[in-house]
Structures are given as C-alpha cells and as structure tokens.
Coordinates of C-alpha atoms and ligand atoms in Angstrom, one line a residue:
X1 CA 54.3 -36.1 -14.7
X2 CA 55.8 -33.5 -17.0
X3 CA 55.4 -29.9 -16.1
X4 CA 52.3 -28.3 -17.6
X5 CA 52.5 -26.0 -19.8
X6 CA 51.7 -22.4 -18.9
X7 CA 48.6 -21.0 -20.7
X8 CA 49.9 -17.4 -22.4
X9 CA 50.3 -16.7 -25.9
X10 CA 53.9 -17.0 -26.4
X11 CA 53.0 -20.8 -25.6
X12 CA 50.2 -21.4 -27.6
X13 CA 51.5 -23.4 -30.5
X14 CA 53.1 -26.1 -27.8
X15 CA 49.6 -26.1 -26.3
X16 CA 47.8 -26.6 -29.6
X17 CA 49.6 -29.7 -29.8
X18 CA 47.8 -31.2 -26.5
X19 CA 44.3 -29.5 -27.8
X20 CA 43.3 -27.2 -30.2
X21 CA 43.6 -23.5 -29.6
X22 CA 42.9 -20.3 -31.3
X23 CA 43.8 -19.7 -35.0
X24 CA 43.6 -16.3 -35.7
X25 CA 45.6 -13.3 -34.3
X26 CA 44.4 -12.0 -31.4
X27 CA 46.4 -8.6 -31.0
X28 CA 45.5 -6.9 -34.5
X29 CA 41.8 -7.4 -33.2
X30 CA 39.1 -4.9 -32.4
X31 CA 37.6 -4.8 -29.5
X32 CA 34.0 -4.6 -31.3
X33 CA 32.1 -6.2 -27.9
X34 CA 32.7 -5.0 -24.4
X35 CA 31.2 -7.2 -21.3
X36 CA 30.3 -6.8 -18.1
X37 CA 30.3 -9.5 -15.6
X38 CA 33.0 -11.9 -17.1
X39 CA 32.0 -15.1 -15.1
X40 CA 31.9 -18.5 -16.0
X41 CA 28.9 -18.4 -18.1
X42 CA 29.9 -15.6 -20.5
X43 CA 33.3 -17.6 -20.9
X44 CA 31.2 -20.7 -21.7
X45 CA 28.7 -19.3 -24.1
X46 CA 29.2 -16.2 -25.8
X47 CA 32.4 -16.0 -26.1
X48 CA 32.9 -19.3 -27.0
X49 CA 30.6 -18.1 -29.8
X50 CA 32.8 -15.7 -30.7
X51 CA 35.7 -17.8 -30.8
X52 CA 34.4 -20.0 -32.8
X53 CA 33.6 -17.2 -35.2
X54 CA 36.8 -16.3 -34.9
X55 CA 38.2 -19.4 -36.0
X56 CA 36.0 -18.9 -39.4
X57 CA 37.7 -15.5 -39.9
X58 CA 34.6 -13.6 -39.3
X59 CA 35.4 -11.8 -36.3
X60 CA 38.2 -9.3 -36.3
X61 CA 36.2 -6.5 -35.9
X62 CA 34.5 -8.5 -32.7
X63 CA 36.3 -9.6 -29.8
X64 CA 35.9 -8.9 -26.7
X65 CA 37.1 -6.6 -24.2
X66 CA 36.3 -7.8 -20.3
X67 CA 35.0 -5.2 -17.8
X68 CA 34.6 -5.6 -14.0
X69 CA 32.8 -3.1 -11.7
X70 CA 32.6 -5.0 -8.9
X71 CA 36.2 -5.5 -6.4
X72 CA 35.8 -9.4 -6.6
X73 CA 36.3 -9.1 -10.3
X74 CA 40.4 -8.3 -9.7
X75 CA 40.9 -12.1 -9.3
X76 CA 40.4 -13.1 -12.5
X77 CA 41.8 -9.6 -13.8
X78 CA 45.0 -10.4 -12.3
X79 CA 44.6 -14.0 -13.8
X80 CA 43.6 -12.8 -17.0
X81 CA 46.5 -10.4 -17.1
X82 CA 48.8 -13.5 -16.6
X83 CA 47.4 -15.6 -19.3
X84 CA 47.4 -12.7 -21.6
X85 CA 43.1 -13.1 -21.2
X86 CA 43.7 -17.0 -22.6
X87 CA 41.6 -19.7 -21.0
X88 CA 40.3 -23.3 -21.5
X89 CA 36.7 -24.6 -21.5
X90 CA 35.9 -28.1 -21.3
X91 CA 33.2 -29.5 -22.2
X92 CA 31.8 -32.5 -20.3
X93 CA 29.6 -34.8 -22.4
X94 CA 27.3 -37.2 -20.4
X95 CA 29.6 -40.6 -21.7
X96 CA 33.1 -39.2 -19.5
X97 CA 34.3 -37.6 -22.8
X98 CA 35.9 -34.4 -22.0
X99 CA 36.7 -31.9 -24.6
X100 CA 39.3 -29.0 -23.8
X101 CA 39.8 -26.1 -26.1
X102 CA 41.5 -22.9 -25.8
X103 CA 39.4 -19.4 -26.2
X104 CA 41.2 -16.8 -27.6
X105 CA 37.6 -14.0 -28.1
X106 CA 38.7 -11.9 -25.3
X107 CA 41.5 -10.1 -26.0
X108 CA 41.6 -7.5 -23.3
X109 CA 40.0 -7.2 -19.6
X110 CA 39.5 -3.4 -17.8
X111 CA 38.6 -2.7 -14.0
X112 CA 36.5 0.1 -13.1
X113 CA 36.5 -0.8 -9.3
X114 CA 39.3 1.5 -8.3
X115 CA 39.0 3.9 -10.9
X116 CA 36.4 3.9 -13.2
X117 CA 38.1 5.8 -15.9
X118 CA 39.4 2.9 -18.0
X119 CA 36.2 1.5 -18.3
X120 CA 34.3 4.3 -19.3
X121 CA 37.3 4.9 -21.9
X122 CA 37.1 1.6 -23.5
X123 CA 33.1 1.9 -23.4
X124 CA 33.6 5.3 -25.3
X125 CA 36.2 4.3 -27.5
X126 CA 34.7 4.3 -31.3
X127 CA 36.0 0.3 -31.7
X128 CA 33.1 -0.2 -28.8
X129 CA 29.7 -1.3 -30.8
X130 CA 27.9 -3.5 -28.5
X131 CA 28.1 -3.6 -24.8
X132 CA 26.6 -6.7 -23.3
X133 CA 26.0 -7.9 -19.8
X134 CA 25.8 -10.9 -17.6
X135 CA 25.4 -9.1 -14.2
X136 CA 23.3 -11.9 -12.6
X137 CA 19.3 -11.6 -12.3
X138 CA 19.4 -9.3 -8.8
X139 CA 22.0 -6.9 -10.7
X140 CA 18.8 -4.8 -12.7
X141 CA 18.1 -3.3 -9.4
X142 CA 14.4 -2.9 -10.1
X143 CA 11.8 -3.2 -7.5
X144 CA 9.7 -6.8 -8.1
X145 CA 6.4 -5.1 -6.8
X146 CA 6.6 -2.1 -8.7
X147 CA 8.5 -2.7 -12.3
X148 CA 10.4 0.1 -11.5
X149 CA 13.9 1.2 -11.0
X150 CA 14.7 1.0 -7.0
X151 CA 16.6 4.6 -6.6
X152 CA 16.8 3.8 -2.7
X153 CA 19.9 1.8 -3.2
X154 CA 22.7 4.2 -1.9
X155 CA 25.2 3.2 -5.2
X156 CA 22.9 5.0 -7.1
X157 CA 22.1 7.4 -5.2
X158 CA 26.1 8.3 -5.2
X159 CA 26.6 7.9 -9.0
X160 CA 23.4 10.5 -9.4
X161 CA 25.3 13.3 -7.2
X162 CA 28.6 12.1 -9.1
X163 CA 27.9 11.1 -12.5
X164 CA 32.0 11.3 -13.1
X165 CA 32.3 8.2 -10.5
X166 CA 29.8 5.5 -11.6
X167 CA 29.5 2.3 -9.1
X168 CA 27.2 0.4 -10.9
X169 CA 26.2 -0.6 -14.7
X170 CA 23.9 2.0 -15.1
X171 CA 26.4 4.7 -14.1
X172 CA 29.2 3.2 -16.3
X173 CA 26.6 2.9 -19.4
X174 CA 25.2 6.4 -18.6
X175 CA 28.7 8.4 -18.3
X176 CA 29.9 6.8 -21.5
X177 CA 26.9 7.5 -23.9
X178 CA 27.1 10.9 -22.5
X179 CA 31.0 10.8 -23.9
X180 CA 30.4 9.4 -27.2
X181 CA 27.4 11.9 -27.6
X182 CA 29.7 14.9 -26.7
X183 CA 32.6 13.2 -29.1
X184 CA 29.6 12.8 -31.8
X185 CA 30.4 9.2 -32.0
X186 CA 27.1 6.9 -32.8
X187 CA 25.7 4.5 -29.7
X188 CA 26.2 1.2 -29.0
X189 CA 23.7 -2.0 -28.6
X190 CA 23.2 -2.9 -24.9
X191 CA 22.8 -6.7 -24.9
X192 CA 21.4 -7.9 -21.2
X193 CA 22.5 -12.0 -21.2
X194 CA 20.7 -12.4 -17.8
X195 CA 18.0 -14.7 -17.3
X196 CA 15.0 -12.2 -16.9
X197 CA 11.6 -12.0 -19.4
X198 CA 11.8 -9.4 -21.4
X199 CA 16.0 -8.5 -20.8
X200 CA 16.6 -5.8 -23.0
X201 CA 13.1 -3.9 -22.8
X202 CA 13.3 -4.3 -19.0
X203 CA 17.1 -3.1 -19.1
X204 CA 15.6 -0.1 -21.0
X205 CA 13.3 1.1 -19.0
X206 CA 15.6 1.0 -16.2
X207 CA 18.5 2.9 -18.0
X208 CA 16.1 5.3 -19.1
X209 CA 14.7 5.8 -15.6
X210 CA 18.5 6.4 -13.9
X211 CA 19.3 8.9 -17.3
X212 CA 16.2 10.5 -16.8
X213 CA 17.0 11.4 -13.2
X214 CA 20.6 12.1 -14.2
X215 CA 20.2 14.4 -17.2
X216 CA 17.0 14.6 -19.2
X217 CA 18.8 15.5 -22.8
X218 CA 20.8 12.5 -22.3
X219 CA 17.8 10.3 -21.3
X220 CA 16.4 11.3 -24.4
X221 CA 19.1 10.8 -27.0
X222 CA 19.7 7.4 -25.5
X223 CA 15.8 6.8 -26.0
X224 CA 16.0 7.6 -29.5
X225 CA 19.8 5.9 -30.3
X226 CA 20.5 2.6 -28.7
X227 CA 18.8 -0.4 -29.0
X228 CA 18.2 -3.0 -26.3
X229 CA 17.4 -6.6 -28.3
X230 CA 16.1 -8.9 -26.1
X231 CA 17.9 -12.6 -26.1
X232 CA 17.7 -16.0 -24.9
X233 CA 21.0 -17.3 -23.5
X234 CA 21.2 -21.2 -22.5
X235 CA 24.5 -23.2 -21.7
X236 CA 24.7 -25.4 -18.2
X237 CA 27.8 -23.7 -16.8
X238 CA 29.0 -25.4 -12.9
X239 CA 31.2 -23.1 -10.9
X240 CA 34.7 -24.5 -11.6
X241 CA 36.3 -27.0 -9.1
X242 CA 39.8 -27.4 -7.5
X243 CA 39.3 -30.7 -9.7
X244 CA 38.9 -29.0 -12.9
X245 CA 42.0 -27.1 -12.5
X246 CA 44.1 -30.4 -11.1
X247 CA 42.9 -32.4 -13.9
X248 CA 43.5 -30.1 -16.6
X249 CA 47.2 -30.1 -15.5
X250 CA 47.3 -33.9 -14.9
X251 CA 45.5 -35.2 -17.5
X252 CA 46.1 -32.7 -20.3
X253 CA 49.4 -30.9 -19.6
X254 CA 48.0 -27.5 -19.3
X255 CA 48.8 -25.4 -16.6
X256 CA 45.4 -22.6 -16.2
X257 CA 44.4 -20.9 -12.7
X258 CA 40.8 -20.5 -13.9
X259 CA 39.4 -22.6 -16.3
X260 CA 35.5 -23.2 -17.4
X261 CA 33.4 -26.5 -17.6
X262 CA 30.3 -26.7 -19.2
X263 CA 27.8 -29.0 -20.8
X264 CA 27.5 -30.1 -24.4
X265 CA 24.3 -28.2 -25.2
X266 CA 24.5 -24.4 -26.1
X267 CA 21.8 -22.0 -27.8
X268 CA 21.6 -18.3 -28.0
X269 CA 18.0 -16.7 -29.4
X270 CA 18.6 -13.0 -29.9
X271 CA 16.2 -10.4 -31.7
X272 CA 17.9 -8.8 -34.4
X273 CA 18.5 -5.4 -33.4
X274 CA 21.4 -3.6 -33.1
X275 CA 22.2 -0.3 -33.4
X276 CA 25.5 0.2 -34.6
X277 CA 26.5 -3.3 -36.4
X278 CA 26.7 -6.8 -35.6
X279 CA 28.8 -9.9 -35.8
X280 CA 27.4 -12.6 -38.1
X281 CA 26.9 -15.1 -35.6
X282 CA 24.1 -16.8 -37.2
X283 CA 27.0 -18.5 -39.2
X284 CA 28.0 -20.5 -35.8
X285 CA 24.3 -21.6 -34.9
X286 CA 23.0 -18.3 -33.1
X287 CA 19.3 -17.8 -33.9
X288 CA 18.0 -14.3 -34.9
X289 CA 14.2 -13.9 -34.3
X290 CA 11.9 -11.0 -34.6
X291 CA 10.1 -11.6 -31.8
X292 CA 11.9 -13.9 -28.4
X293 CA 9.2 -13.4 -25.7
X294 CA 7.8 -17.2 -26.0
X295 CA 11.8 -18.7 -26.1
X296 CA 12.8 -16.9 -23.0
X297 CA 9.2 -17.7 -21.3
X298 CA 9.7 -21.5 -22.4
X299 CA 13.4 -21.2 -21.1
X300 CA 13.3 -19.5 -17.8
X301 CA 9.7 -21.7 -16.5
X302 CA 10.8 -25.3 -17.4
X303 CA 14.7 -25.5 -17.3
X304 CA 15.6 -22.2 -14.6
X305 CA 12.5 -22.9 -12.9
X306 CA 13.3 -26.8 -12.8
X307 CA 16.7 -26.2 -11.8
X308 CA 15.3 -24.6 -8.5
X309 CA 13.0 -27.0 -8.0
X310 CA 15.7 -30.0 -7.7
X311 CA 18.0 -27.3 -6.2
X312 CA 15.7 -26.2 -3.1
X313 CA 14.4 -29.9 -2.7
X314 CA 17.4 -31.3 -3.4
X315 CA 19.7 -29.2 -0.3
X316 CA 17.1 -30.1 1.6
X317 CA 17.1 -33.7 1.2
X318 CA 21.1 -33.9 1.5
X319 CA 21.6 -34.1 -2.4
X320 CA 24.6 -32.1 -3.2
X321 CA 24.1 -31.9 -7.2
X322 CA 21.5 -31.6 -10.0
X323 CA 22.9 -34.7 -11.3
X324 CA 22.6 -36.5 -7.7
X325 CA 18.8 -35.2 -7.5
X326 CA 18.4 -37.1 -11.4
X327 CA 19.6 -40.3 -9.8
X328 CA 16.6 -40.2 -7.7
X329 CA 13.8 -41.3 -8.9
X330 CA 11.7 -39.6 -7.0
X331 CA 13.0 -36.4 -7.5
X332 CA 12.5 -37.1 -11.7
X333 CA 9.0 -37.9 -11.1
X334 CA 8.3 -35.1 -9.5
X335 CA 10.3 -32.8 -11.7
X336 CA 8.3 -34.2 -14.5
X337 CA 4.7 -33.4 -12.8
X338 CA 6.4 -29.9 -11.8
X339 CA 7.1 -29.5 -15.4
X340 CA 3.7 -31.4 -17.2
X341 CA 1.0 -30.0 -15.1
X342 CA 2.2 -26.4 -13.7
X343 CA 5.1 -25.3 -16.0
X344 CA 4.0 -26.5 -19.6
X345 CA -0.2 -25.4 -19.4
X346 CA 1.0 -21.5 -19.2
X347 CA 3.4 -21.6 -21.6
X348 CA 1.0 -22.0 -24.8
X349 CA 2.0 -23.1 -28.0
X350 CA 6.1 -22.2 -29.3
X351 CA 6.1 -22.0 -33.0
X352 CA 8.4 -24.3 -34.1
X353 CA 9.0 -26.4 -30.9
X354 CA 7.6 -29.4 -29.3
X355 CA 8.3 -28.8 -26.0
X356 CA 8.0 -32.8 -24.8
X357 CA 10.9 -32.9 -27.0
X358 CA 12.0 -29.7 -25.3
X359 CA 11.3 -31.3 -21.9
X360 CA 13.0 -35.0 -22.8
X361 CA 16.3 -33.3 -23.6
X362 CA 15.9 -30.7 -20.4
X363 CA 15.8 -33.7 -18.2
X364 CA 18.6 -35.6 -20.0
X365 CA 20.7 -32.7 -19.6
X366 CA 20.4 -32.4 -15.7
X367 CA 20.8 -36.0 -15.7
X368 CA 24.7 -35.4 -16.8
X369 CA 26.6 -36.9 -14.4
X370 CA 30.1 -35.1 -15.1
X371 CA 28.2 -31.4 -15.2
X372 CA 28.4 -31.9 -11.2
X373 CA 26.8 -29.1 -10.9
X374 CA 26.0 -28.3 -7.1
X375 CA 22.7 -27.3 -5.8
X376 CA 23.8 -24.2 -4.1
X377 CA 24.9 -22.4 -6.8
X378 CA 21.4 -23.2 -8.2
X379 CA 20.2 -22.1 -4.5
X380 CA 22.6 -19.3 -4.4
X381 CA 20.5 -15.8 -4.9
X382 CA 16.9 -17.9 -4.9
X383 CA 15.4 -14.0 -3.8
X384 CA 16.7 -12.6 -7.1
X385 CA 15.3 -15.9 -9.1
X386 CA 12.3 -17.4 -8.0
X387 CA 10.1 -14.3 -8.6
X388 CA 11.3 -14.4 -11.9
X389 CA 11.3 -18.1 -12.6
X390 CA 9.0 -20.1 -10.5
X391 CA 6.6 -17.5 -8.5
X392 CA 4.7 -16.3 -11.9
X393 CA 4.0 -19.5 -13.2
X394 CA 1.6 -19.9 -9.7
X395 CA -0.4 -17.1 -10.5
X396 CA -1.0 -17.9 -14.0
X397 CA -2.6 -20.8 -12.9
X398 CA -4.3 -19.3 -10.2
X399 CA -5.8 -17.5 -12.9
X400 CA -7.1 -20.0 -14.4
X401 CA -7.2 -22.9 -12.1
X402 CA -4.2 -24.3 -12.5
X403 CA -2.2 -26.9 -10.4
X404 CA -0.1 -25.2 -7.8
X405 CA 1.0 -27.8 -5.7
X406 CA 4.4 -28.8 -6.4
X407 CA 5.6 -24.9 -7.5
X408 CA 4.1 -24.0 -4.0
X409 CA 6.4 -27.0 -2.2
X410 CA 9.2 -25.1 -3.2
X411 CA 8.2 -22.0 -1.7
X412 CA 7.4 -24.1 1.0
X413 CA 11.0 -25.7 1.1
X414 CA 12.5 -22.3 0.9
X415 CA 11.2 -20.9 4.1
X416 CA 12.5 -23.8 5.5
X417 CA 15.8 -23.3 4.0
X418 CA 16.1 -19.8 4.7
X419 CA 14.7 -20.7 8.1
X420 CA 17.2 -23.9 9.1
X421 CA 20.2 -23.5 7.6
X422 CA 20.8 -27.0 7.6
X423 CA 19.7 -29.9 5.5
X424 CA 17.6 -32.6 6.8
X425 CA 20.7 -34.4 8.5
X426 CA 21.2 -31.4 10.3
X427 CA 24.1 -30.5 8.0
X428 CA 24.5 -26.5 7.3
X429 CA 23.6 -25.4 4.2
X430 CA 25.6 -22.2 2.4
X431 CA 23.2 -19.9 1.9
X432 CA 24.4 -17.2 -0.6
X433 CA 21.3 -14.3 -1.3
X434 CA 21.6 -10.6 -0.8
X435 CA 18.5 -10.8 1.4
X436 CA 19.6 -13.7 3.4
X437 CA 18.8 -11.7 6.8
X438 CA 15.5 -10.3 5.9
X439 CA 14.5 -13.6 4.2
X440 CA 15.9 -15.8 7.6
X441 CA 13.8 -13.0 9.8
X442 CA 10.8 -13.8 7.8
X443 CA 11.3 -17.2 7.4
X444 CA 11.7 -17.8 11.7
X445 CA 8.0 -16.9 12.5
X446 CA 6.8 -19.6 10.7
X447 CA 6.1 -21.5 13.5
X448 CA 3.4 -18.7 14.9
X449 CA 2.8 -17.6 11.3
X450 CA 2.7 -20.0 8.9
X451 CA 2.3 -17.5 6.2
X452 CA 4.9 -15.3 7.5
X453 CA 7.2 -16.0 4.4
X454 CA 4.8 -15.4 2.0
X455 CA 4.1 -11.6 3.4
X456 CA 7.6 -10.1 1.7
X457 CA 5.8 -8.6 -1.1
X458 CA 8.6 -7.5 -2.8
X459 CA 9.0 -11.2 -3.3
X460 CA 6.1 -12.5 -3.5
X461 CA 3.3 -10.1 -4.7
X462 CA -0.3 -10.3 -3.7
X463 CA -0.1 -14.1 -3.6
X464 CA -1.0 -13.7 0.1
X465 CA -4.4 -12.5 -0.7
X466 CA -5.5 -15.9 -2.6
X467 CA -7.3 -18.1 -0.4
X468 CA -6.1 -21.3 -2.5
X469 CA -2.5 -20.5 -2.7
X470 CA -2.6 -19.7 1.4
X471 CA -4.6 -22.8 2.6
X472 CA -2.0 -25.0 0.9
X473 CA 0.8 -23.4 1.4
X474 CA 0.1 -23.5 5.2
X475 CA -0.3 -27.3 4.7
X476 CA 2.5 -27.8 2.7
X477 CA 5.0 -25.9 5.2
X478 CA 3.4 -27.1 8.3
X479 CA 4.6 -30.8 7.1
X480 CA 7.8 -29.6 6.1
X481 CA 8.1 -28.3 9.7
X482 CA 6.7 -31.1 11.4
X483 CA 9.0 -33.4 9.1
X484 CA 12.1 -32.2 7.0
X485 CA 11.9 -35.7 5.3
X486 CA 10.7 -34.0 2.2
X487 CA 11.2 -36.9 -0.1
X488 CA 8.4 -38.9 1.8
X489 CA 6.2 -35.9 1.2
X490 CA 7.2 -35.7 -2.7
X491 CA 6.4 -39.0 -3.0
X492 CA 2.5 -38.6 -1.4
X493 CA 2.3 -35.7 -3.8
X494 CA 3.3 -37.9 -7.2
Ligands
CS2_1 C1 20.5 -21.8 -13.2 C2 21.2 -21.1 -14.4 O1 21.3 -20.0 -11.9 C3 20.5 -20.9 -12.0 O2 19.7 -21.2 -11.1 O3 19.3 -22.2 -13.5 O4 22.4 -20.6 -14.2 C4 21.2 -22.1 -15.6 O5 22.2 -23.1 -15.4 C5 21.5 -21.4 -16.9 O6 20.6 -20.4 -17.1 C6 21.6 -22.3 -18.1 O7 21.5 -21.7 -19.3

C-alpha cells in the first residue's frame, strides 16, 4: 500500500486527485459563523452546507470558526490544529457506494476550557454574525417539569458570581454580547441546531432568564437585539469507527485522524430570521419558512422518537445497530404500528407533506445497512431525549384517547435497561446518561414498585396520575421483568 497522504492544506491538490476537495481559499475567509459543539453532526450537516456554498463562491463572508467549552473538545482541537481544521466526510449510500469529499467551511477552531478569553474574543469579534449551537438536547439546562432555566446547577451558579469566567454556553454568549454592546458593535443570531421543539424560542427564554439574573440592562438589550430562529436539522450521523479511519487510508489513500460518515439524506428547515445578516443557503437546498413548529414536531416524534424505539428495544434484544433492528421483521412491524397509530394521529396535517411518503423514506433510511449506526449512541442520554421525543406523544393521546401501548413499551424497556445493565443474553450494555445513577436507583425498585420509574417527574411529568397509562405500564413492565425476551412480547402486541 502506498503511504496515505496527510490531510493539511499544503497537501490538498495531491488529495484532490483521490477525491474532490475544497475550491475556494480558505485563509482570506471570514469567520461569519461561530459554533459550539463541533461533533460529528455539525461536520456532517451544516457545514457541509457551507462548504458546499463555498464551492459556489457564495460564502466568504461565512465560514466557520469552531468553539469548545467543554475539556473533551481538546481532542479534536489538537486534531484540527494538525489538519489545519480539514476533514473528510463520507457519505454511505444504501448500495456500498461510498462518497468521500474534503470540507474546507471551518477555517479556525478556539477552546474556552482553559481559558475562556479566546472564545469570548472570537464571539465579540465584529466578523462574528451568527453563533449557532449543537450542544446535545440535555445541554439547555432547563428543568422538564417546570419550562424553566435550572439555576441549581453549580456551573451557573459560578459564571453568575464570575461573569468574567463563563463555564457554560450561556456564560460564553452572555459575556460576549455584553462586549459587543460596550464596543457598540450590533448582535449576533443565535442558531440552537439541537433536536428540541421550539430551539431558538426555548434557547431564549433560557438566555434571557441567566442575563436577567446576571445584569438586567444586558437582559434587556439582548431581548430587544438578537434573534433566536427556530430550525429543523436532519442528517443520520454514526459516531465514527476505527473502520472509517482504516479504510479511508486503505481504500482511498488519505491519511485523517477524525473523519465523519453519514447518510445520503440531509435537510435543514430554518425560520428566516437573523439579526445581523445571513448566508444565502437557500441556493444549496436549505429551506426558509416563516413558521417551523409542525417540521420539527413531524421530525422529532416519527424519526428521533423511532430511532429510540428500535434503540431501547433493539439493546435489549441483543441488536447492536438501527440497521440490524430493520433486518428484523418484527422490529419493522412494530416500528410501523409505533409510527401509524401513536406517532402520526397527533401530528395533524403538514402543509406540503405527505407524511406516508415521509414515513416510507424514514424507514428506508434506518434500513441502510452501511450507516451502522449503533444503538447506544441512540440509547446514549435517553433522560435528556425521551421527554422530548417519545414521552409527549403519550399524553397527547391520553388526551384524546389515543393508542399508548407501544410508546409505553419503551418506557417499559427503559426501566429495564437502566435497571439490568445487560441485554437479554446477559451481555452489559454501555449506558451513557447524566442521570444514569438516579435513573438505575429508580429503575431497581421495580420489583416492589412497579411504577417506581414512572415517579421521576422531572422525567416524566404527571403521567403517574393517569389511571390508563399506570395500569398498562405495570403490565407491560411486569412481563418485561418476568421475561427479557421482548421480541416475543412485540410480536403479541402487532
Ligand atoms: C438520534 C439523532 O440522537 C438520536 O437519538 O435520533 O441523533 C438523529 O440521528 C438525528 O437527529 C438525525 O437527524
């Protein structure tokens, strides 16, 4: 095998003759966009979207300048430093074609771990129009019962008493606007990218609630100057594999410590408001809508919400990827019913969209068998997810007499999980949540109190009061208990 070739820019034109790479100049560039939370997905979807805007011409003014807050963003930092911030994202089709490109939208990449002082510098700087986020659906830190912001957790409570050394996104954001207002520079947009309804009027709320408490003048000139549009974000995005890396070597002669792999499909539904300019992404097949609510709603209950399903049933059952579950046909049919008779009735109509059609392509999607993508990241922070994807689609249709049997399974199969810690072999099971303790805790009285789970009302609101959901819940779990062979149970239930 030849030596791969090292992924930097002073190699890039013998690496655009193995695949296509970037061709605009990167260094003249302004940083237009700063991001927070540079995992794979951002590197799969947005700025991809850049890039590709990019490669039009239509960008200078727009790439992007990385930001990590957290200390297990130096890895891919120090990468990124290496690779002057280059990296390659393949995309897997369903047939075994692969397709590799080179990104070239971020141009730059800041830590504010150590010292926070680059970051809020860059987020300052006048070049800085929008900053967006993908900080994962537990990083809003808002209480689930209440709506409001959680002012308990001890980060904030440090970056109120020392506004000068932010910890989390809130104090970044807040010490910055309070820079640009002092320098008489104009806001930014903040564009949330998480999977949450409602992202950028919920990211409001809570920014406004930490400035508030931090300095009321502030609160109120962010009120009145920065805008928060609410978006839709949707690309299939595995965590990448030793594989991914070797094979990109082998197979393609490029040498990259962290690349991305992703499916095919890609949308991005974003309300058109920004407060200080935007890129014209509409010109690479980014849809601006006045109003996203039902796109999000129709996004997070069938595909976020089906991913858990096959992800919680799917550990359980000794499945170790979306794609295994789609191979079984019991795990499709139920998926479907799931989908049909709990998801689909609360969604209402979507102008514009005929959601079998939606639905048809969801499931051909999971069904990719080179996505690989493994059921514990799906499983991986459940606590932070299924309140928002799953857990509100039960009491809509407790409302209004509904189906709730198959959404209420997976609650079922998530006590267990938290519970067990090992699959129905007996094999351990990863669990990654930030309440993995409190959730185990809860979920180990089961066996005296069935509804033990289902008391944490910060996850589950006042779905312990309804007689309906209770009785079968009990049911459901006791079976699960009695027999982790949850694929015989599925089956009685389709
Ligand atoms: C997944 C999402 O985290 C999850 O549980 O459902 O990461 C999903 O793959 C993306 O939202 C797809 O757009």
């Amino acid at each position: 095998m030849k030596t791969p070739i090292h992924l930097q820019q002073q190699n890039l034109e013998e690496v655009g003759s193995l695949m296509p790479v970037p061709t605009y100049t990167r260094k003249d560039n302004k940083t237009g966009i700063v991001h927070v939370g540079v995992g794979g997905f951002h590197r799969a979807h947005q700025a991809y979207y850049l890039h590709q805007l990019s490669q039009l011409g239509q960008a200078s003014a727009w790439n992007i300048c990385g930001i990590g807050i957290r200390e297990g963003d130096q890895k891919l930092h120090d990468i990124f430093k290496e690779q002057d911030n280059l990296y390659t994202l393949l995309i897997k089709h369903p047939d075994g074609k692969i397709e590799p490109q080179v990104i070239g939208s971020i141009v730059d990449f800041e830590m504010g771990f150590a010292d926070p002082e680059p970051v809020i510098g860059r987020m300052a700087n006048a070049d800085t129009r929008i900053v967006s986020l993908t900080i994962t659906e537990g990083g809003y830190n808002f209480n689930p019962t209440t709506g409001d912001f959680d002012f308990d957790n001890l980060d904030i409570q440090h970056e109120l008493r020392h506004p000068n050394d932010p910890k989390t996104v809130y104090g970044f954001l807040t010490a910055a606007l309070k820079r640009r207002r002092e320098n008489g520079l104009p806001a930014f947009t903040i564009l949330s990218c998480d999977n949450i309804e409602h992202n950028g009027d919920m990211l409001r709320k809570m920014l406004l609630s930490f400035a508030e408490a931090q300095d009321a003048r502030l609160a109120d000139w962010i009120g009145k100057e920065v805008s928060f549009p609410n978006c839709m974000v949707d690309r299939i995005t595995p965590v990448t594999a030793n594989a991914d890396i070797e094979t990109l070597a082998q197979n393609y002669g490029v040498d990259d410590a962290w690349p991305v792999t992703c499916e095919p499909f890609i949308q991005w539904v974003i309300e058109d408001n920004f407060a200080n300019g935007r890129p014209e992404l509409e010109k690479v097949g980014v849809q601006f809508v006045p109003d996203v609510a039902p796109y999000e709603k129709m996004k997070l209950r069938l595909l976020n919400a089906g991913h858990s399903v096959l992800g919680l049933l799917g550990t359980i059952h000794g499945h170790p990827t979306i794609n295994a579950c789609m191979e079984d046909e019991t795990f499709v049919i139920y998926l479907r019913a799931f989908l049909d008779d709990e998801a689909t009735p609360v969604l209402g109509n979507i102008e514009g969209i005929d959601l079998e059609d939606y639905k048809d392509i969801l499931l051909k999607r999971f069904a990719n068998p080179n996505i690989k993508d493994s059921v514990s990241r799906i499983c991986s922070e459940s606590s932070a997810k299924l309140p928002k994807f799953l857990i509100p689609t039960i009491q809509e249709n407790l409302e209004t007499g509904g189906s709730i049997k198959f959404a209420t399974l997976i609650l079922a199969a998530w006590c267990y999980y938290s519970d067990k810690g090992i699959d129905r072999h007996g094999q351990p099971i990863e669990i990654i949540d930030a309440m993995s303790s409190s959730l185990h805790k809860a979920a180990e009285q089961t066996k005296t109190d069935p509804l033990a789970f289902i008391r944490q009302e910060s996850l589950f609101g006042n779905l312990i009061n309804n007689e309906r959901f209770t009785k079968l819940y009990t049911e459901e779990v006791q079976k699960i208990y009695e027999d982790a062979n949850i694929k015989e149970y599925m089956k009685h239930m389709i």
